[in-house]
Each structure stands twice: as structure tokens, then as C-alpha cells.
Tab-separated table of C-alpha atoms in Angstrom:
chain	number	residue	atom	x	y	z
A	1	MET	CA	113.182	97.992	76.048
A	2	THR	CA	115.200	95.637	73.877
A	3	GLY	CA	112.907	95.708	70.850
A	4	LYS	CA	112.195	92.615	68.802
A	5	THR	CA	113.306	89.158	69.818
A	6	ARG	CA	116.707	88.104	68.477
A	7	LYS	CA	117.538	84.438	68.312
A	8	CYS	CA	120.977	82.885	68.594
A	9	PHE	CA	122.046	79.235	68.284
A	10	PHE	CA	119.694	76.425	69.356
A	11	GLY	CA	116.741	78.801	69.329
A	12	LEU	CA	117.697	80.465	72.600
A	13	LYS	CA	116.105	83.850	72.880
A	14	VAL	CA	118.794	86.428	73.548
A	15	ASP	CA	116.458	88.865	75.256
A	16	ARG	CA	115.504	86.267	77.806
A	17	GLN	CA	119.040	85.556	78.922
A	18	LEU	CA	120.597	87.005	82.008
A	19	ASP	CA	123.394	89.239	80.919
A	20	GLY	CA	125.611	91.119	83.371
A	21	ASP	CA	126.081	94.177	81.165
A	22	LYS	CA	122.310	94.562	80.811
A	23	MET	CA	121.740	94.786	84.541
A	24	ASN	CA	120.196	98.058	85.563
A	25	ARG	CA	121.102	98.826	89.121
A	26	THR	CA	118.718	101.809	89.410
A	27	PHE	CA	115.633	99.664	89.099
A	28	VAL	CA	116.985	96.922	91.308
A	29	ASP	CA	117.760	99.501	93.978
A	30	ARG	CA	114.347	101.047	93.700
A	31	VAL	CA	112.614	97.727	94.295
A	32	MET	CA	114.950	97.001	97.187
A	33	THR	CA	114.227	100.375	98.766
A	34	GLU	CA	110.514	99.631	98.643
A	35	GLY	CA	110.708	95.988	99.649
A	36	GLY	CA	113.405	96.163	102.285
A	37	GLU	CA	116.821	94.642	102.442
A	38	GLY	CA	115.521	91.071	102.402
A	39	VAL	CA	115.006	91.234	98.646
A	40	ALA	CA	118.085	89.896	96.829
A	41	ILE	CA	117.255	90.469	93.168
A	42	ALA	CA	120.840	90.585	91.906
A	43	ALA	CA	121.438	87.039	93.179
A	44	CYS	CA	118.927	85.521	90.733
A	45	MET	CA	120.557	83.004	88.359
A	46	GLN	CA	117.385	82.446	86.299
A	47	CYS	CA	116.964	78.797	87.275
A	48	GLY	CA	113.165	79.032	87.072
A	49	THR	CA	112.412	77.150	90.285
A	50	CYS	CA	110.057	80.007	91.278
A	51	SER	CA	108.016	79.607	88.099
A	52	GLY	CA	107.966	75.825	88.444
A	53	GLY	CA	106.014	75.934	91.683
A	54	CYS	CA	103.944	79.076	91.126
A	55	THR	CA	100.225	78.835	91.952
A	56	ASN	CA	99.072	80.896	88.987
A	57	ILE	CA	101.822	80.376	86.401
A	58	ASP	CA	99.305	79.084	83.808
A	59	ARG	CA	97.484	82.400	83.835
A	60	MET	CA	100.442	84.777	83.919
A	61	ASP	CA	101.800	86.828	81.018
A	62	LEU	CA	105.252	87.046	82.626
A	63	SER	CA	106.492	84.194	84.814
A	64	PRO	CA	108.025	85.092	88.198
A	65	ARG	CA	111.429	84.200	86.709
A	66	THR	CA	110.931	86.584	83.786
A	67	LEU	CA	109.581	89.276	86.080
A	68	VAL	CA	112.740	89.163	88.178
A	69	LEU	CA	114.827	89.285	84.968
A	70	MET	CA	112.898	92.329	83.729
A	71	VAL	CA	113.492	94.061	87.052
A	72	GLN	CA	117.198	93.240	86.798
A	73	ARG	CA	117.334	94.674	83.307
A	74	GLY	CA	115.241	97.696	84.142
A	75	GLU	CA	112.501	96.889	81.640
A	76	TRP	CA	110.150	98.843	83.753
A	77	ASP	CA	107.222	99.241	81.319
A	78	LYS	CA	106.881	95.501	80.791
A	79	VAL	CA	107.002	94.910	84.539
A	80	LEU	CA	104.428	97.545	85.438
A	81	GLN	CA	102.002	96.512	82.682
A	82	SER	CA	102.202	92.832	83.571
A	83	GLN	CA	99.034	91.106	84.791
A	84	SER	CA	101.225	88.709	86.767
A	85	LEU	CA	101.556	91.280	89.539
A	86	TRP	CA	97.841	90.975	90.232
A	87	LEU	CA	97.655	87.214	89.785
A	88	CYS	CA	100.307	86.625	92.433
A	89	THR	CA	98.569	85.374	95.589
A	90	SER	CA	101.600	86.024	97.840
A	91	CYS	CA	101.654	82.324	98.724
A	92	TYR	CA	105.459	82.236	99.154
A	93	ILE	CA	105.985	78.951	97.263
A	94	CYS	CA	108.595	80.702	95.083
A	95	THR	CA	110.315	82.236	98.099
A	96	SER	CA	110.378	78.916	99.938
A	97	ARG	CA	111.973	77.138	96.999
A	98	CYS	CA	114.422	79.736	95.681
A	99	PRO	CA	117.958	78.374	96.050
A	100	ARG	CA	119.438	81.898	95.937
A	101	GLY	CA	117.355	83.731	98.525
A	102	VAL	CA	115.804	86.086	95.968
A	103	ARG	CA	112.316	86.107	97.575
A	104	PRO	CA	110.336	86.599	94.329
A	105	SER	CA	107.085	87.123	96.282
A	106	ASP	CA	108.658	90.078	98.102
A	107	VAL	CA	109.978	91.444	94.773
A	108	ILE	CA	106.449	91.256	93.347
A	109	GLU	CA	105.008	92.834	96.497
A	110	ALA	CA	107.423	95.770	96.189
A	111	VAL	CA	106.714	96.179	92.461
A	112	LYS	CA	102.974	96.212	93.183
A	113	ALA	CA	103.426	99.102	95.605
A	114	ILE	CA	105.532	101.017	93.073
A	115	ALA	CA	102.953	100.326	90.345
A	116	ILE	CA	100.160	101.713	92.508
A	117	ARG	CA	102.212	104.821	93.255
A	118	GLN	CA	102.858	105.261	89.529
A	119	GLY	CA	99.128	105.312	88.941
A	120	ILE	CA	98.521	101.856	87.430
A	121	GLU	CA	94.777	101.273	87.685
A	122	ASN	CA	92.746	98.079	87.530
A	123	ASP	CA	90.336	96.103	89.729
A	124	SER	CA	93.186	94.728	91.811
A	125	THR	CA	94.881	98.063	92.523
A	126	ARG	CA	91.506	99.557	93.375
A	127	PHE	CA	90.629	96.700	95.730
A	128	ASN	CA	94.016	96.761	97.436
A	129	GLN	CA	93.875	100.515	97.972
A	130	ILE	CA	90.345	100.419	99.403
A	131	PHE	CA	91.374	97.545	101.673
A	132	VAL	CA	94.254	99.533	103.151
A	133	GLU	CA	92.250	102.754	103.332
A	134	LEU	CA	89.539	101.029	105.388
A	135	ILE	CA	92.017	99.483	107.815
A	136	GLN	CA	93.599	102.902	108.235
A	137	LYS	CA	90.193	104.393	108.991
A	138	ARG	CA	89.316	102.326	112.080
A	139	GLY	CA	92.201	99.944	112.675
A	140	ILE	CA	89.875	96.990	112.148
A	141	LEU	CA	88.431	95.949	108.805
A	142	PHE	CA	84.665	96.094	108.307
A	143	GLU	CA	83.917	93.705	105.453
A	144	PRO	CA	80.466	94.963	104.389
A	145	GLU	CA	81.996	98.390	103.852
A	146	LEU	CA	84.820	96.849	101.772
A	147	MET	CA	82.296	95.113	99.527
A	148	GLN	CA	80.210	98.263	99.183
A	149	LYS	CA	83.161	100.537	98.374
A	150	TYR	CA	84.657	98.087	95.909
A	151	GLY	CA	81.630	96.656	94.165
A	152	GLY	CA	78.877	99.175	94.911
A	153	ILE	CA	75.242	98.260	95.387
A	154	SER	CA	75.369	95.354	92.927
A	155	ALA	CA	78.109	93.603	94.917
A	156	MET	CA	76.134	94.176	98.101
A	157	LEU	CA	73.048	92.599	96.556
A	158	GLU	CA	75.062	89.710	95.150
A	159	GLN	CA	76.437	88.966	98.606
A	160	ALA	CA	73.201	89.740	100.474
A	161	GLU	CA	72.176	86.101	100.877
A	162	LEU	CA	75.522	85.108	102.378
A	163	GLY	CA	75.521	88.262	104.513
A	164	ILE	CA	72.117	87.437	105.991
A	165	LYS	CA	73.164	83.837	106.696
A	166	LEU	CA	76.276	85.098	108.468
A	167	ALA	CA	74.298	87.677	110.439
A	168	LEU	CA	71.843	85.015	111.587
A	169	LYS	CA	74.761	82.928	112.842
A	170	GLY	CA	76.063	85.944	114.755
A	171	LYS	CA	79.072	86.205	112.441
A	172	MET	CA	78.404	89.569	110.849
A	173	SER	CA	77.626	92.704	112.792
A	174	PRO	CA	75.935	95.697	111.174
A	175	PHE	CA	78.249	97.912	113.226
A	176	PRO	CA	81.963	98.291	112.542
A	177	ALA	CA	84.507	97.651	115.302
A	178	LYS	CA	87.351	100.100	115.861
A	179	ILE	CA	90.499	100.571	117.893
A	180	GLN	CA	90.664	103.052	120.785
A	181	ASP	CA	92.332	105.883	118.896
A	182	PRO	CA	91.741	105.491	115.159
A	183	THR	CA	92.608	109.129	114.406
A	184	THR	CA	96.220	108.964	115.571
A	185	PHE	CA	96.595	105.522	113.949
A	186	SER	CA	95.275	106.816	110.672
A	187	GLN	CA	97.423	109.967	110.674
A	188	ALA	CA	100.616	108.038	111.411
A	189	LEU	CA	100.007	105.624	108.526
A	190	GLU	CA	99.019	108.427	106.192
A	191	LYS	CA	102.301	110.162	106.924
A	192	ALA	CA	104.239	106.913	106.392
A	193	ALA	CA	102.567	106.320	103.037
A	194	GLN	CA	103.602	109.756	101.812
A	195	SER	CA	107.217	109.679	102.914
B	1	MET	CA	101.873	78.802	129.958
B	2	LYS	CA	100.303	82.147	129.137
B	3	TYR	CA	100.019	84.003	125.813
B	4	SER	CA	98.734	87.331	124.612
B	5	TYR	CA	95.993	86.217	122.264
B	6	TYR	CA	95.538	88.078	118.972
B	7	PRO	CA	92.193	87.126	117.392
B	8	GLY	CA	92.302	89.532	114.415
B	9	CYS	CA	89.365	90.846	112.365
B	10	SER	CA	88.076	87.479	111.096
B	11	LEU	CA	87.849	85.674	114.418
B	12	HIS	CA	85.387	88.249	115.678
B	13	THR	CA	83.225	87.954	112.559
B	14	THR	CA	83.203	85.246	109.868
B	15	ALA	CA	85.458	82.865	111.810
B	16	LYS	CA	83.754	83.137	115.190
B	17	GLU	CA	83.920	79.357	115.637
B	18	PHE	CA	87.723	79.518	115.362
B	19	ASP	CA	87.765	82.057	118.204
B	20	MET	CA	85.351	80.036	120.358
B	21	SER	CA	87.119	76.720	119.805
B	22	THR	CA	90.602	78.191	120.351
B	23	LYS	CA	89.536	79.598	123.712
B	24	VAL	CA	87.821	76.489	125.094
B	25	VAL	CA	90.462	74.071	123.800
B	26	MET	CA	93.312	76.121	125.257
B	27	ARG	CA	91.547	76.379	128.595
B	28	GLU	CA	91.002	72.611	128.582
B	29	LEU	CA	94.714	72.077	127.928
B	30	GLY	CA	95.730	74.453	130.709
B	31	ILE	CA	97.049	77.207	128.446
B	32	GLU	CA	96.047	80.716	129.520
B	33	LEU	CA	95.121	83.380	126.962
B	34	GLU	CA	95.037	87.097	127.699
B	35	GLU	CA	93.544	89.025	124.789
B	36	LEU	CA	95.927	91.518	123.232
B	37	GLN	CA	94.640	94.904	124.359
B	38	ASP	CA	93.538	97.267	121.593
B	39	TRP	CA	94.817	95.028	118.769
B	40	SER	CA	94.431	96.188	115.174
B	41	CYS	CA	94.294	94.545	111.752
B	42	CYS	CA	97.599	93.019	110.583
B	43	GLY	CA	97.131	94.339	107.036
B	44	GLY	CA	96.833	90.840	105.589
B	45	SER	CA	98.585	89.897	102.369
B	46	VAL	CA	97.491	93.146	100.787
B	47	ALA	CA	98.802	96.115	102.802
B	48	ALA	CA	102.544	95.698	102.177
B	49	GLY	CA	101.768	95.517	98.452
B	50	VAL	CA	100.333	99.016	98.631
B	51	SER	CA	103.103	100.407	100.811
B	52	HIS	CA	105.780	98.274	102.422
B	53	ASP	CA	106.185	100.610	105.396
B	54	VAL	CA	102.456	100.893	106.054
B	55	GLY	CA	102.036	97.115	105.915
B	56	MET	CA	104.953	96.485	108.246
B	57	ALA	CA	103.775	99.136	110.722
B	58	MET	CA	100.238	97.714	110.793
B	59	ALA	CA	101.589	94.297	111.725
B	60	ALA	CA	104.330	95.563	114.046
B	61	ARG	CA	101.804	97.509	116.123
B	62	ASN	CA	100.419	94.237	117.496
B	63	VAL	CA	103.901	92.910	118.211
B	64	ALA	CA	104.629	96.097	120.178
B	65	LEU	CA	101.396	95.659	122.164
B	66	ALA	CA	102.358	92.072	123.008
B	67	GLN	CA	105.751	93.349	124.168
B	68	LYS	CA	103.884	95.700	126.493
B	69	GLN	CA	101.974	92.737	127.952
B	70	ASN	CA	105.314	90.924	128.074
B	71	LEU	CA	103.825	87.729	126.717
B	72	ASP	CA	104.486	85.689	123.580
B	73	LEU	CA	101.879	86.511	120.951
B	74	LEU	CA	99.545	83.705	119.926
B	75	ALA	CA	97.431	83.988	116.778
B	76	SER	CA	94.991	81.380	115.497
B	77	CYS	CA	94.515	82.920	112.048
B	78	SER	CA	97.358	81.913	109.687
B	79	GLY	CA	97.387	85.374	108.125
B	80	CYS	CA	97.582	87.285	111.421
B	81	TYR	CA	100.246	84.857	112.570
B	82	ASN	CA	102.322	85.176	109.410
B	83	LYS	CA	102.217	88.965	109.216
B	84	SER	CA	102.958	89.376	112.947
B	85	ALA	CA	105.883	86.954	112.698
B	86	ARG	CA	107.143	88.803	109.632
B	87	ALA	CA	107.000	92.108	111.533
B	88	ALA	CA	108.776	90.594	114.533
B	89	LYS	CA	111.534	89.416	112.201
B	90	ALA	CA	111.751	92.815	110.494
B	91	LEU	CA	112.347	94.371	113.913
B	92	GLU	CA	115.612	92.406	114.094
B	93	ASN	CA	116.877	94.433	111.130
B	94	GLU	CA	118.183	97.896	112.082
B	95	THR	CA	116.931	99.798	109.003
B	96	GLU	CA	113.466	98.244	109.172
B	97	LYS	CA	113.325	98.747	112.917
B	98	GLN	CA	114.088	102.459	112.594
B	99	LYS	CA	111.363	102.980	110.003
B	100	ILE	CA	108.788	100.996	111.981
B	101	THR	CA	109.706	102.665	115.281
B	102	ALA	CA	109.166	106.104	113.754
B	103	ILE	CA	105.684	105.236	112.470
B	104	LEU	CA	104.628	103.560	115.714
B	105	SER	CA	105.878	106.468	117.791
B	106	ASP	CA	103.553	108.716	115.770
B	107	MET	CA	100.800	106.405	117.034
B	108	GLY	CA	102.092	106.840	120.573
B	109	ILE	CA	103.330	103.260	120.750
B	110	SER	CA	106.892	102.334	121.608
B	111	ILE	CA	108.906	99.280	120.674
B	112	SER	CA	110.937	97.700	123.447
B	113	ASP	CA	113.786	95.227	123.288
B	114	SER	CA	111.634	92.640	125.001
B	115	ASN	CA	112.080	89.548	122.889
B	116	ILE	CA	108.662	88.026	122.453
B	117	ARG	CA	107.948	85.168	120.100
B	118	VAL	CA	105.059	85.015	117.661
B	119	ARG	CA	103.355	81.627	117.636
B	120	ASN	CA	100.493	79.983	115.800
B	121	VAL	CA	97.993	77.806	117.616
B	122	VAL	CA	98.914	74.788	115.424
B	123	ASP	CA	102.594	75.161	116.336
B	124	VAL	CA	101.801	75.316	120.071
B	125	LEU	CA	99.390	72.376	119.994
B	126	ALA	CA	101.673	70.201	117.870
B	127	ASN	CA	105.036	71.012	119.417
B	128	ASP	CA	104.551	72.106	123.024
B	129	LEU	CA	102.388	69.345	124.415
B	130	ASP	CA	101.320	65.764	123.915
B	131	LEU	CA	97.679	65.775	122.984
B	132	THR	CA	97.175	62.021	123.339
B	133	SER	CA	96.887	62.159	127.128
B	134	TYR	CA	93.945	64.593	126.896
B	135	ILE	CA	91.803	62.651	124.428
B	136	GLN	CA	88.382	61.777	125.846
B	137	ARG	CA	86.459	60.891	122.702
B	138	PRO	CA	88.649	59.455	119.906
B	139	LEU	CA	87.375	60.434	116.482
B	140	ASN	CA	87.434	56.872	115.168
B	141	GLY	CA	86.262	56.386	111.613
B	142	LEU	CA	86.440	60.074	110.653
B	143	LYS	CA	88.443	60.744	107.488
B	144	VAL	CA	89.965	64.208	107.376
B	145	ALA	CA	91.999	66.150	104.810
B	146	CYS	CA	94.372	68.591	106.511
B	147	TYR	CA	94.815	71.777	104.507
B	148	TYR	CA	97.645	74.162	105.424
B	149	GLY	CA	97.415	76.702	102.628
B	150	CYS	CA	100.237	79.170	102.245
B	151	LEU	CA	100.791	81.431	105.235
B	152	LEU	CA	100.828	78.871	108.043
B	153	THR	CA	104.228	77.390	107.261
B	154	ARG	CA	105.749	79.730	104.663
B	155	PRO	CA	108.279	81.126	104.188
B	156	ALA	CA	110.508	78.927	106.331
B	157	ASP	CA	112.598	81.789	107.723
B	158	ILE	CA	109.434	83.344	109.167
B	159	ALA	CA	107.537	80.200	110.278
B	160	GLY	CA	110.131	77.452	110.365
B	161	TRP	CA	108.444	74.951	112.697
B	162	ASP	CA	107.208	72.666	109.926
B	163	SER	CA	107.967	71.989	106.257
B	164	PRO	CA	106.955	74.890	103.986
B	165	ILE	CA	106.064	72.479	101.177
B	166	PHE	CA	104.728	69.316	102.834
B	167	PRO	CA	103.975	69.999	106.511
B	168	MET	CA	102.622	67.303	108.868
B	169	SER	CA	101.750	69.098	112.160
B	170	MET	CA	97.986	69.161	111.616
B	171	ASP	CA	98.014	65.621	110.202
B	172	ARG	CA	99.675	64.407	113.390
B	173	LEU	CA	97.256	66.374	115.577
B	174	ALA	CA	94.301	64.842	113.727
B	175	GLN	CA	95.845	61.386	114.138
B	176	ALA	CA	96.345	62.008	117.853
B	177	CYS	CA	92.605	62.762	117.957
B	178	GLY	CA	91.981	59.308	116.499
B	179	ALA	CA	90.940	60.512	113.060
B	180	GLU	CA	92.114	58.915	109.836
B	181	VAL	CA	94.170	61.328	107.726
B	182	VAL	CA	93.959	61.158	103.932
B	183	ASP	CA	97.023	61.836	101.790
B	184	PHE	CA	96.036	65.321	100.637
B	185	ARG	CA	98.675	66.232	98.040
B	186	SER	CA	97.387	69.776	97.575
B	187	LYS	CA	97.725	70.577	101.255
B	188	THR	CA	99.908	73.646	100.662
B	189	LYS	CA	98.537	74.768	97.302
B	190	CYS	CA	97.140	78.268	97.591
B	191	CYS	CA	93.331	78.721	97.577
B	192	GLY	CA	93.653	82.189	96.009
B	193	GLY	CA	92.486	84.003	99.146
B	194	PRO	CA	94.078	87.427	98.576
B	195	ILE	CA	92.656	87.647	95.032
B	196	LEU	CA	89.240	86.273	95.959
B	197	VAL	CA	87.461	89.559	95.287
B	198	SER	CA	89.568	91.159	92.562
B	199	LYS	CA	90.038	87.965	90.503
B	200	GLN	CA	87.147	85.859	91.679
B	201	GLU	CA	87.127	83.480	88.739
B	202	VAL	CA	90.759	82.485	89.334
B	203	ALA	CA	90.210	82.048	93.075
B	204	PHE	CA	87.190	79.823	92.411
B	205	GLU	CA	89.211	77.614	90.043
B	206	LEU	CA	92.001	77.222	92.607
B	207	THR	CA	89.519	76.465	95.389
B	208	LYS	CA	87.602	74.004	93.238
B	209	GLN	CA	90.773	71.954	92.686
B	210	LEU	CA	91.159	71.615	96.457
B	211	LEU	CA	87.534	70.606	97.007
B	212	ASP	CA	87.776	68.117	94.116
B	213	GLU	CA	90.827	66.414	95.563
B	214	ALA	CA	89.436	66.235	99.105
B	215	GLN	CA	86.214	64.774	97.758
B	216	SER	CA	87.956	62.215	95.565
B	217	LEU	CA	89.970	61.063	98.588
B	218	GLY	CA	86.728	60.394	100.416
B	219	ALA	CA	87.379	62.940	103.167
B	220	ASP	CA	84.493	63.614	105.555
B	221	CYS	CA	85.760	67.148	106.083
B	222	ILE	CA	88.661	69.490	105.457
B	223	VAL	CA	90.540	70.722	108.520
B	224	LEU	CA	92.406	74.047	108.403
B	225	ALA	CA	93.664	77.031	110.388
B	226	CYS	CA	92.983	80.038	108.151
B	227	PRO	CA	89.761	82.095	107.999
B	228	LEU	CA	90.556	83.282	104.470
B	229	CYS	CA	90.950	79.690	103.240
B	230	ALA	CA	87.655	78.954	105.011
B	231	THR	CA	86.016	81.880	103.229
B	232	ASN	CA	86.938	80.304	99.911
B	233	LEU	CA	86.384	76.675	100.833
B	234	GLU	CA	83.257	77.066	102.941
B	235	LEU	CA	81.504	80.409	102.454
B	236	ARG	CA	81.997	80.301	98.688
B	237	GLN	CA	81.409	76.549	98.396
B	238	PRO	CA	77.718	76.930	97.458
B	239	GLU	CA	78.637	79.460	94.739
B	240	ILE	CA	81.345	77.163	93.373
B	241	GLU	CA	78.909	74.237	93.364
B	242	LYS	CA	76.437	76.324	91.395
B	243	LYS	CA	78.983	77.713	88.947
B	244	TYR	CA	80.515	74.354	88.042
B	245	SER	CA	77.357	72.245	88.536
B	246	VAL	CA	79.010	70.048	91.140
B	247	SER	CA	78.044	68.984	94.638
B	248	TYR	CA	80.385	68.841	97.611
B	249	GLN	CA	78.549	69.767	100.827
B	250	LEU	CA	81.919	69.205	102.397
B	251	PRO	CA	82.198	70.476	105.986
B	252	ILE	CA	85.187	72.730	106.688
B	253	LEU	CA	86.413	72.593	110.286
B	254	TYR	CA	89.064	74.565	112.094
B	255	ILE	CA	91.725	72.338	113.671
B	256	THR	CA	90.702	73.572	117.128
B	257	GLU	CA	87.122	72.411	116.541
B	258	LEU	CA	88.364	68.938	115.603
B	259	ILE	CA	90.579	68.775	118.691
B	260	GLY	CA	87.738	70.095	120.871
B	261	LEU	CA	85.511	67.235	119.742
B	262	ALA	CA	88.236	64.738	120.648
B	263	LEU	CA	88.631	66.408	124.048
B	264	GLY	CA	84.981	65.611	124.640
B	265	LEU	CA	83.775	69.219	124.483
B	266	LYS	CA	80.217	70.042	123.400
B	267	PRO	CA	79.890	70.931	119.669
B	268	GLY	CA	77.896	74.059	120.558
B	269	LYS	CA	80.722	75.350	122.752
B	270	LEU	CA	83.156	74.886	119.870
B	271	GLY	CA	80.915	76.756	117.434
B	272	LEU	CA	80.122	73.805	115.171
B	273	ASN	CA	76.592	75.152	114.747
B	274	LYS	CA	77.966	78.417	113.310
B	275	HIS	CA	78.997	76.978	109.945
B	276	ILE	CA	77.424	77.860	106.637
B	277	VAL	CA	78.133	74.356	105.260
B	278	SER	CA	76.538	72.112	107.872
B	279	THR	CA	78.845	70.033	110.073
B	280	GLN	CA	76.014	67.630	110.915
B	281	SER	CA	77.468	64.816	108.774
B	282	VAL	CA	80.711	64.926	110.785
B	283	LEU	CA	78.850	64.790	114.105
B	284	ALA	CA	76.604	61.982	112.812
B	285	LYS	CA	79.613	59.936	111.779
B	286	LEU	CA	81.039	60.327	115.282
B	287	GLY	CA	77.690	59.527	116.863
B	288	ILE	CA	77.544	62.863	118.695
């Protein structure tokens, strides 16, 4: 953490500037290990093109540009506490526009996974974990179960009208589908998640 | 031409009409589909954000199964397409390939060097054939807004067959069908699909903007290729109308349904009666 904001000439905020000697390679590497080699965080030149096109920029506490800067500088607490992680819709606008190949959406995806592993808890982390857990269980997602596990009885009741309409149209089965060997599938993914 | 067809979770449930219309339209155009045997969920936009390796393995499993059938993989759902294509690309990277191979081998599935391509139905229809010679019933007078959303054409190094920011494939397909295409500026703005449940309010706001624009352009329907976008735009449309005290009753059609109508196929065979927001106004306008 850099502490309070220091200003230099022309009102530029020093703690929002990219500064080579503030780069923290440990954090950058950690995100790259999670997100694969395609993530090129160090190449970011803070142009802000990612933020300019972002779907949910108006609602975010840290813009995608700032998030990448915080990762570069290893300001881990700010990154992990940011609501922006859960407002990102993974729409890839930022990644499509980035002139430096940083892939901000993949950076955010990797940070989300690290945040979940570090025990960050909110509606989004809970939903995402249940989603993955249910796919692991049968190989095919069963939506009524997702709604029930996430939102409980009240969510089921709230969605009952739509559910009945869908069932009448033959678009919602009361029985879940599954792959041929869900047990082996599930065990393999469980092992991968722990390694 | 023959493909291994990957329907994914949605096309067997909430997007049944996308499954039905893909199958009959492809048959009509002489493209053979062989369903991918024992396919599993691709993990969507969520899984890799819980664990990168788990997400990649979920998607790569289907690519490996298509390799076994030795056929290019064809997905209708934008999400299934995007995640499968992403996995196929990851397999070109040695480190990723090693990790994925290890997980899949625990599932008893092997990855071969067979180089299969991952395609989306829009890509095939727009780029592999000329639709105009198949048109039996031009959709004259129908105004459509083509909505691409995010995963169909982005990012360019995974999709790459149309512009990631302002694509035209579906617009041209709709024009080939004889429909009039409106200039839908929000065509690649995200509907908020992946945060629909966990941040419903935000997703509704994003979706409302899309419905507002399509309505103001006088579109008779929105045409798309993603079941998650359809969940927001169609299944949640009544809730959005109620919440914001607005009225749309705007039909949401899959691109294959639109093409099927132009090919002269019966609406029932395409699944047009399976919608939650009635498609009757579209059929009435076409005199079907």
C-alpha cells in the first residue's frame, strides 16, 4: 500500500502513475501462473483504452486500467477487495481493444480465481463456486438446482412462474441430464482444482 | 460437409428452438451434423474464473471428443463456441497442453494431434455458402436488429472471422433472407449474461438499454445466436418491463429460426412456438 495520495505538478496523482521501480514481479507472476502465459501484464502502458470501452465502468470502484496497475504494483489488498472483479462480465471488449496485448479480461479472470482461493466471499463468489460445483457433479448443468442452491426456496418461488412456462413449452425437465461417467469426471476436476 | 455438433446445456433446455432450427436448417442446406458423443458443459464464462485449469479442462474435453470423431466441432451457442475455441487455442501452447492433457487423462480421455477447427453456426452460414440461392420465402418488410453480444466474435485471436467490435455476418445473413436490417449500434454491447444472477440489477439495466435501442429503431424482432443473451432479452423481458414500467413485447429469434423461415420451413419445425415472448407478430408481418 502506498498510503495517502500525493500530488505532483498539474494535479497528477503520483500513486496512479506507472513507475518501473514500483513494479512487483511476485504478484504479476502469480496472476500469470493462474491465468496462463497469454496474460501480458507487464506490457501495460496505462493508456486506458480498456476502461474506455468497458461495459460496466460506470459501476466499478477500480477501472480495468487501475486494476492492472494495482496488480503490477502488487497492491494486492486493493485488488482483492475491489467490486470490479465481480462486475466484469468477461465480454472481452478490453482485450479486443488493448494495443499491447495485455488481455485485461484474462487478468481479471485470474484474479477472481485467486480471490476465491483466498477466501473472499460475496454473492458472486458463492454463485460462481456453486456453478462450477454443479457442472463437476454431473458434467451437465441443471439450472433448477443452481437456482435452489444459490437462492434457496425464495429464489425457486420467485422463478416458479417462468419455470412452469418453460416446462409447458418442453424447455425445462424436472430431471437432470448427466454424462456417462460423472464420477471420474468429477474426481479429475477436483484433483486439478487442488493442485 | 460434416461436423460434430455440440449443442451444450442450453440447447437441450431453455434454447430448444435454437437446437431444432439449427438441425433443420443445416439439413436443408446439405450440411451433416453428428452429435458430439457424451459432450459435457463448457464451463461458460464462469469456470475459468474459479480455477483456470478446471475451466480449460471442461472446455477441452469437448474438443478432445471431437478429435475422436475426427470432425470439426460446430457449436450454435456463442458461449460453447467461444470456450471450445479458446480451449483449442490453448492446446497449441505447450505448457497449457501439458496441464490439460494431465487432467483429461484422469478422465480417461486422450488428446490427439488431430487438428480440428472449432466453428460457430453463424461463421459457417455466413462464410462457407451463399444463402441467396436457397431462399424460398424472402422476409420482405421485416425489420430486424442483429445482436452479436460478446462471445460470438471476441476476442479476435480466438474468433477472428468477423470484427470484434462491429461485426456484420448476421446482418448480411438477414439481408440475404430479404429482411431489412436496422443500424443497431449496441450490437456488441454486453447484456450482462454472466452476472445475471449474482448482480441482477446491473444485468437488467444493461439488457434494458439493448431493448430500448432496438425498440426505438422500430425493429420487429432481435436476432441473435446466444442462449444466455436470449435469457436476458427474452426470458427476463417481462420482469424488466414490470420493473421499469415499460412495454416491449419484442420477439427474440435465433438467427437459424430467421433463416429457416426464409428457407420456407414450417415455424413449428423451427421451434417458433417455443418462445416465452410470442413470435406471432413476426409471423403475422410475413403473412405466415
